[in-house]
CSV table of C-alpha atoms in Angstrom, one decimal:
chain,number,residue,atom,x,y,z
A,106,MET,CA,-30.3,32.0,69.8
A,107,LEU,CA,-33.8,33.6,69.5
A,108,ASN,CA,-33.9,37.4,69.5
A,109,ALA,CA,-36.1,40.3,68.5
A,110,LYS,CA,-34.8,40.2,65.0
A,111,ASN,CA,-36.1,36.7,64.1
A,112,LYS,CA,-39.8,37.0,65.0
A,113,ILE,CA,-42.3,35.4,62.6
A,114,ILE,CA,-46.0,35.0,62.5
A,115,ALA,CA,-47.7,31.7,61.5
A,116,ILE,CA,-51.4,31.5,60.5
A,117,ILE,CA,-52.8,28.0,60.6
A,118,GLY,CA,-56.2,26.4,60.1
A,119,PRO,CA,-58.2,24.0,58.0
A,120,THR,CA,-58.9,24.5,54.3
A,121,ALA,CA,-61.4,27.2,53.5
A,122,SER,CA,-61.0,29.0,56.8
A,123,GLY,CA,-59.6,32.3,55.4
A,124,LYS,CA,-55.9,31.9,56.2
A,125,THR,CA,-54.7,33.8,53.1
A,126,LYS,CA,-57.1,36.7,53.6
A,127,LEU,CA,-55.9,37.2,57.2
A,128,GLY,CA,-52.3,36.7,56.2
A,129,VAL,CA,-52.5,39.4,53.5
A,130,TYR,CA,-54.3,41.8,55.9
A,131,LEU,CA,-51.6,41.4,58.6
A,132,ALA,CA,-48.8,41.7,55.9
A,133,SER,CA,-50.3,45.0,54.7
A,134,LYS,CA,-50.7,46.3,58.3
A,135,PHE,CA,-47.3,45.2,59.6
A,136,ASN,CA,-45.0,45.5,56.6
A,137,GLY,CA,-44.9,41.8,56.1
A,138,GLU,CA,-44.5,39.2,53.3
A,139,ILE,CA,-46.2,35.8,53.0
A,140,VAL,CA,-44.4,32.5,53.0
A,141,SER,CA,-46.8,29.7,51.9
A,142,ALA,CA,-46.9,26.5,53.9
A,143,ASP,CA,-48.9,24.4,51.4
A,144,SER,CA,-47.6,21.2,50.0
A,145,ARG,CA,-49.4,21.5,46.7
A,146,GLN,CA,-49.2,25.2,46.0
A,147,VAL,CA,-45.5,24.8,45.3
A,148,PHE,CA,-46.4,23.3,42.0
A,149,ARG,CA,-46.8,25.4,38.8
A,150,GLY,CA,-50.0,24.9,36.8
A,151,MET,CA,-51.9,23.7,39.8
A,152,ASP,CA,-53.8,26.9,40.6
A,153,VAL,CA,-57.5,26.3,40.8
A,154,GLY,CA,-57.4,22.9,42.5
A,155,THR,CA,-54.9,24.1,45.2
A,156,GLY,CA,-56.8,27.3,45.8
A,157,LYS,CA,-53.9,29.7,45.3
A,158,ASP,CA,-56.3,32.6,45.0
A,159,LEU,CA,-53.5,34.9,43.8
A,160,LYS,CA,-55.9,37.8,43.4
A,161,GLU,CA,-56.2,37.9,47.2
A,162,TYR,CA,-52.6,39.1,47.4
A,163,LEU,CA,-53.7,42.4,45.7
A,164,ILE,CA,-54.6,45.2,48.2
A,165,GLU,CA,-55.6,48.9,47.8
A,166,LYS,CA,-52.8,51.3,48.7
A,167,GLY,CA,-52.7,55.0,47.9
A,168,GLY,CA,-55.5,54.5,45.4
A,169,LYS,CA,-53.6,51.8,43.5
A,170,LYS,CA,-53.6,48.0,43.5
A,171,VAL,CA,-50.4,46.7,45.2
A,172,LYS,CA,-49.3,43.1,45.4
A,173,VAL,CA,-48.3,41.8,48.9
A,174,PRO,CA,-45.1,39.8,48.2
A,175,TYR,CA,-45.4,36.0,48.6
A,176,HIS,CA,-42.9,33.1,48.5
A,177,LEU,CA,-42.9,29.3,47.9
A,178,ILE,CA,-45.8,29.4,45.4
A,179,ASP,CA,-45.2,28.1,41.8
A,180,ILE,CA,-41.6,27.1,42.5
A,181,ALA,CA,-41.6,23.5,41.2
A,182,SER,CA,-42.8,21.4,38.3
A,183,PRO,CA,-45.5,18.9,39.1
A,184,LYS,CA,-43.5,16.4,37.2
A,185,THR,CA,-40.8,16.5,39.9
A,186,GLU,CA,-40.8,15.3,43.5
A,187,PHE,CA,-40.9,18.0,46.1
A,188,ASN,CA,-40.2,16.8,49.7
A,189,LEU,CA,-40.2,18.2,53.2
A,190,ALA,CA,-36.4,18.7,53.3
A,191,LYS,CA,-36.6,20.9,50.1
A,192,TYR,CA,-39.4,22.9,51.5
A,193,GLN,CA,-37.7,23.5,54.9
A,194,LYS,CA,-34.5,24.7,53.1
A,195,MET,CA,-36.4,27.0,50.8
A,196,ALA,CA,-38.6,28.3,53.6
A,197,TYR,CA,-35.6,29.1,55.8
A,198,ARG,CA,-34.0,31.0,52.9
A,199,ALA,CA,-37.1,33.0,52.2
A,200,ILE,CA,-37.7,33.8,55.9
A,201,ASP,CA,-34.1,34.8,56.5
A,202,ASP,CA,-34.2,37.1,53.4
A,203,ILE,CA,-37.4,38.8,54.6
A,204,LEU,CA,-36.0,39.3,58.1
A,205,ARG,CA,-32.7,40.7,56.6
A,206,ARG,CA,-34.8,43.3,54.8
A,207,GLY,CA,-36.4,44.4,58.0
A,208,LYS,CA,-39.8,42.9,57.1
A,209,LEU,CA,-42.2,40.5,59.0
A,210,PRO,CA,-42.4,36.9,57.6
A,211,ILE,CA,-45.9,35.5,57.8
A,212,LEU,CA,-46.1,31.8,57.4
A,213,VAL,CA,-49.5,30.8,56.0
A,214,GLY,CA,-50.8,27.3,55.3
A,215,GLY,CA,-52.6,24.2,56.4
A,216,THR,CA,-49.8,21.6,55.8
A,217,GLY,CA,-49.0,20.7,59.4
A,218,LEU,CA,-45.7,18.9,58.6
A,219,TYR,CA,-44.4,21.9,56.7
A,220,LEU,CA,-45.3,24.3,59.5
A,221,GLN,CA,-43.8,22.1,62.2
A,222,ALA,CA,-40.6,21.5,60.2
A,223,VAL,CA,-40.0,25.3,60.1
A,224,ILE,CA,-41.3,26.4,63.5
A,225,ASP,CA,-40.0,23.4,65.5
A,226,GLY,CA,-36.7,23.3,63.5
A,227,TYR,CA,-36.9,19.6,62.4
A,228,SER,CA,-33.6,18.0,61.8
A,229,LEU,CA,-34.5,16.1,58.6
A,230,SER,CA,-33.2,13.0,56.8
A,231,ARG,CA,-30.4,13.6,54.4
A,232,SER,CA,-30.4,10.1,52.9
A,233,ARG,CA,-30.8,9.8,49.2
A,234,PRO,CA,-33.9,8.1,47.7
A,235,ASP,CA,-33.3,4.4,46.6
A,236,GLU,CA,-35.0,4.2,43.2
A,237,ASN,CA,-35.1,0.4,42.9
A,238,LEU,CA,-36.5,0.0,46.4
A,239,ARG,CA,-39.0,2.8,45.8
A,240,LYS,CA,-40.4,1.0,42.7
A,241,ARG,CA,-40.9,-2.2,44.6
A,242,LEU,CA,-42.5,-0.4,47.5
A,243,GLU,CA,-44.8,1.8,45.3
A,244,ALA,CA,-46.3,-1.5,43.9
A,245,MET,CA,-47.5,-2.4,47.3
A,246,TYR,CA,-50.9,-1.4,48.9
A,247,VAL,CA,-50.8,1.2,51.6
A,248,GLY,CA,-52.0,-1.2,54.3
A,249,LYS,CA,-49.2,-3.7,53.4
A,250,LEU,CA,-46.6,-0.8,53.5
A,251,PHE,CA,-47.7,0.2,56.9
A,252,VAL,CA,-47.4,-3.4,58.2
A,253,TYR,CA,-44.0,-3.7,56.6
A,254,LEU,CA,-42.8,-0.4,58.2
A,255,ARG,CA,-44.1,-1.5,61.6
A,256,LYS,CA,-42.1,-4.7,61.3
A,257,LEU,CA,-39.0,-2.8,60.4
A,258,ASN,CA,-39.3,-0.2,63.2
A,259,PRO,CA,-42.3,-0.2,65.6
A,260,VAL,CA,-41.1,3.1,67.1
A,261,ALA,CA,-41.2,4.9,63.7
A,262,THR,CA,-44.9,3.9,63.2
A,263,ALA,CA,-46.0,4.7,66.8
A,264,GLY,CA,-46.0,8.5,66.1
A,265,LEU,CA,-47.9,8.4,62.8
A,266,ASN,CA,-51.3,9.9,62.7
A,267,GLU,CA,-54.2,8.6,60.6
A,268,SER,CA,-53.3,10.7,57.6
A,269,ASP,CA,-49.6,9.6,57.6
A,270,ARG,CA,-50.7,5.9,57.8
A,271,LYS,CA,-52.7,6.3,54.6
A,272,ASN,CA,-50.1,8.4,52.7
A,273,LYS,CA,-48.1,6.0,50.5
A,274,ARG,CA,-45.4,8.5,49.7
A,275,ARG,CA,-44.6,9.2,53.3
A,276,LEU,CA,-44.6,5.5,54.2
A,277,VAL,CA,-42.3,4.7,51.3
A,278,ARG,CA,-39.9,7.5,52.3
A,279,LYS,CA,-39.8,6.3,56.0
A,280,ILE,CA,-39.0,2.7,54.8
A,281,GLU,CA,-36.2,4.1,52.6
A,282,MET,CA,-34.8,6.0,55.5
A,283,ILE,CA,-34.8,3.0,57.8
A,284,LYS,CA,-33.3,0.8,55.1
A,285,GLY,CA,-30.6,3.5,54.7
A,286,GLY,CA,-29.6,3.2,58.3
A,287,GLU,CA,-31.7,6.0,59.8
A,288,ASP,CA,-34.4,5.7,62.5
A,289,GLY,CA,-37.2,6.9,60.2
A,290,ALA,CA,-38.3,9.8,62.4
A,291,SER,CA,-38.1,13.5,62.0
A,292,ILE,CA,-36.5,14.9,65.1
A,293,ARG,CA,-36.2,18.4,66.5
A,294,GLY,CA,-33.1,20.4,65.8
A,295,GLU,CA,-32.4,24.0,66.4
A,296,VAL,CA,-35.4,26.3,66.7
A,297,LYS,CA,-34.5,29.2,64.4
A,298,TYR,CA,-37.4,31.6,64.9
A,299,ASP,CA,-39.6,33.1,67.7
A,300,ALA,CA,-43.0,32.3,66.3
A,301,LEU,CA,-46.5,33.6,67.2
A,302,ILE,CA,-48.9,31.0,66.0
A,303,LEU,CA,-52.4,32.3,65.2
A,304,GLY,CA,-55.1,29.6,64.6
A,305,ILE,CA,-58.4,30.0,62.7
A,306,LYS,CA,-61.1,27.5,63.7
A,307,PRO,CA,-64.5,28.5,62.3
A,308,GLU,CA,-67.6,26.6,63.3
A,309,LYS,CA,-67.9,23.3,61.5
A,310,GLU,CA,-71.1,24.3,59.7
A,311,LYS,CA,-69.5,27.5,58.4
A,312,VAL,CA,-66.4,25.6,57.1
A,313,GLU,CA,-68.6,23.0,55.3
A,314,LYS,CA,-70.7,25.7,53.6
A,315,ARG,CA,-67.5,27.5,52.5
A,316,ILE,CA,-66.0,24.2,51.2
A,317,TYR,CA,-69.1,23.4,49.2
A,318,LYS,CA,-69.4,26.9,47.8
A,319,ARG,CA,-65.7,27.0,46.8
A,320,LEU,CA,-65.9,23.5,45.3
A,321,ILE,CA,-68.9,24.5,43.0
A,322,GLU,CA,-67.2,27.8,42.0
A,323,ARG,CA,-64.0,26.0,41.1
A,324,LEU,CA,-65.9,23.5,39.0
A,325,GLU,CA,-68.4,25.8,37.3
A,326,LYS,CA,-66.7,29.2,37.2
A,327,GLU,CA,-62.9,28.6,37.4
A,328,ASP,CA,-62.8,25.5,35.1
A,329,MET,CA,-61.0,23.2,37.4
A,330,ILE,CA,-61.7,20.2,35.1
A,331,GLU,CA,-59.8,22.0,32.3
A,332,GLU,CA,-56.9,22.6,34.6
A,333,VAL,CA,-56.6,18.8,35.2
A,334,LYS,CA,-56.9,18.1,31.5
A,335,LYS,CA,-54.0,20.5,30.7
A,336,LEU,CA,-51.9,18.9,33.4
A,337,HIS,CA,-52.5,15.4,31.9
A,338,LYS,CA,-51.8,16.6,28.4
A,339,SER,CA,-48.5,18.2,29.6
A,340,GLY,CA,-47.3,14.7,30.7
A,341,ILE,CA,-48.7,14.3,34.3
A,342,SER,CA,-49.8,10.7,34.6
A,343,TRP,CA,-53.1,9.6,36.1
A,344,LYS,CA,-51.1,7.9,38.8
A,345,ARG,CA,-49.3,11.1,39.6
A,346,MET,CA,-52.6,13.0,39.7
A,347,ASP,CA,-53.9,10.5,42.2
A,348,GLY,CA,-50.9,11.2,44.4
A,349,PHE,CA,-51.8,14.9,44.5
A,350,GLY,CA,-55.1,13.9,46.1
A,351,LEU,CA,-58.5,15.6,46.5
A,352,GLU,CA,-59.5,17.7,43.5
A,353,TYR,CA,-56.8,16.1,41.2
A,354,ARG,CA,-57.6,12.6,42.2
A,355,PHE,CA,-61.4,12.8,41.7
A,356,ILE,CA,-61.3,14.9,38.5
A,357,ALA,CA,-58.7,12.4,37.1
A,358,LEU,CA,-61.2,9.6,37.8
A,359,TYR,CA,-63.9,11.6,36.1
A,360,LEU,CA,-61.8,12.2,33.0
A,361,GLN,CA,-61.1,8.5,32.9
A,362,LYS,CA,-64.8,7.9,32.9
A,363,LYS,CA,-64.7,6.0,36.3
A,364,ILE,CA,-67.1,8.4,38.0
A,365,ASN,CA,-69.7,10.9,36.7
A,366,TYR,CA,-70.0,14.6,37.4
A,367,GLU,CA,-72.4,14.2,40.3
A,368,GLU,CA,-70.0,11.8,41.9
A,369,ILE,CA,-67.2,14.3,41.6
A,370,VAL,CA,-69.2,16.8,43.7
A,371,GLU,CA,-70.5,14.3,46.2
A,372,GLN,CA,-67.3,12.4,46.8
A,373,LEU,CA,-65.0,15.4,46.7
A,374,PHE,CA,-67.1,17.3,49.1
A,375,ILE,CA,-66.9,14.4,51.6
A,376,ALA,CA,-63.1,14.1,51.0
A,377,ILE,CA,-62.4,17.8,51.5
A,378,ARG,CA,-64.4,17.8,54.7
A,379,GLN,CA,-62.5,14.8,56.0
A,380,PHE,CA,-59.2,16.6,55.0
A,381,ALA,CA,-60.2,19.7,57.0
A,382,LYS,CA,-61.0,17.4,60.0
A,383,ARG,CA,-57.5,15.8,59.8
A,384,GLN,CA,-55.9,19.2,59.6
A,385,LEU,CA,-57.5,20.3,62.9
A,386,THR,CA,-56.5,16.9,64.5
A,387,TRP,CA,-52.9,17.7,63.5
A,388,PHE,CA,-53.0,21.1,65.1
A,389,ARG,CA,-54.6,19.7,68.3
A,390,ARG,CA,-51.9,17.2,68.5
A,391,TRP,CA,-49.3,19.9,68.1
A,392,GLU,CA,-50.9,21.7,71.1
A,393,LYS,CA,-50.7,18.5,73.1
A,394,GLN,CA,-47.0,18.4,72.3
A,395,GLY,CA,-46.7,21.8,74.1
A,396,LYS,CA,-47.0,24.3,71.2
A,397,ARG,CA,-49.0,27.5,72.1
A,398,ILE,CA,-51.6,28.3,69.5
A,399,TYR,CA,-53.7,31.4,69.8
A,400,TRP,CA,-57.1,30.6,68.3
A,401,MET,CA,-58.5,33.7,66.7
A,402,GLN,CA,-61.6,35.2,68.3
A,403,SER,CA,-61.6,38.5,66.4
A,404,LYS,CA,-59.5,40.5,64.0
A,405,LYS,CA,-59.1,43.2,66.6
A,406,GLU,CA,-57.7,40.7,69.1
A,407,VAL,CA,-55.2,39.3,66.5
A,408,VAL,CA,-53.9,42.8,65.7
A,409,ALA,CA,-53.3,43.4,69.4
A,410,LEU,CA,-51.5,40.1,69.8
A,411,VAL,CA,-49.2,40.8,66.8
A,412,LYS,CA,-48.4,44.3,68.1
A,413,GLU,CA,-47.5,43.0,71.5
A,414,PHE,CA,-45.5,40.2,70.0
A,415,ILE,CA,-43.4,42.5,67.8
A,416,ARG,CA,-42.9,45.1,70.6
A,417,ASN,CA,-41.6,42.6,73.1
A,418,LYS,CA,-37.9,42.0,72.9
């Protein structure tokens, strides 16, 4: 049952929209703690490329720098698989602990599937991976995987968005689930929390400028290329790097001498913009499914919304 004791805030939006900054601000104002909803920030050693920006969690309080507590960042090795079911379990544990201590959980991130799994209470697959099947499937092209999945279960493919259709890992997992006797779909279970969802949707031009500025800073000031080199030296294969997508995919290609530096910037800028567009498409689809998202107009309005939300029993 939902009650006044299990209220949470969720801050959503595309990449480079300022979600972390707003989350930290609200956490400092309302005695909150951040729970990350980012599918790549869970991995250790992937700091620059995933935009962890851990310095943003430091705030001024009483003349001193104080860290706003955060959860589900740096919790897994990039050599291991980390899936939605693991994330949901750990997010529930973190949120319940924050609530138990009388603080406000603030879910911050742009991974739509992670956000929905927690907020909508997905009842997820418990079937174990089939390693032999997985090896055979991973050797197939994405397009062929999608056609195979559609033959196995047309219903399971009907609800896939464009991003899912091109995501090899998700297609492989759905096929595994169906082969294991499940229907291949994530279904709603019990909704555990009363969530106020705050959306950030800056103008397209502003987001693109931020994306480009951040990309150049990461390449030229934060040494993102060196980060990818270290990951590869530590045993992360080029294939695994490609699976992480975006920064890791294109810098891996550069380090293999398949593209030059100018192509990193050009192709990565396009890819990140497309990713931001897909994120917004996901959130719009969530709204069409009936989810109420309050798109931010001003910080003052957000503060008023949070106050009212916390106050109402």
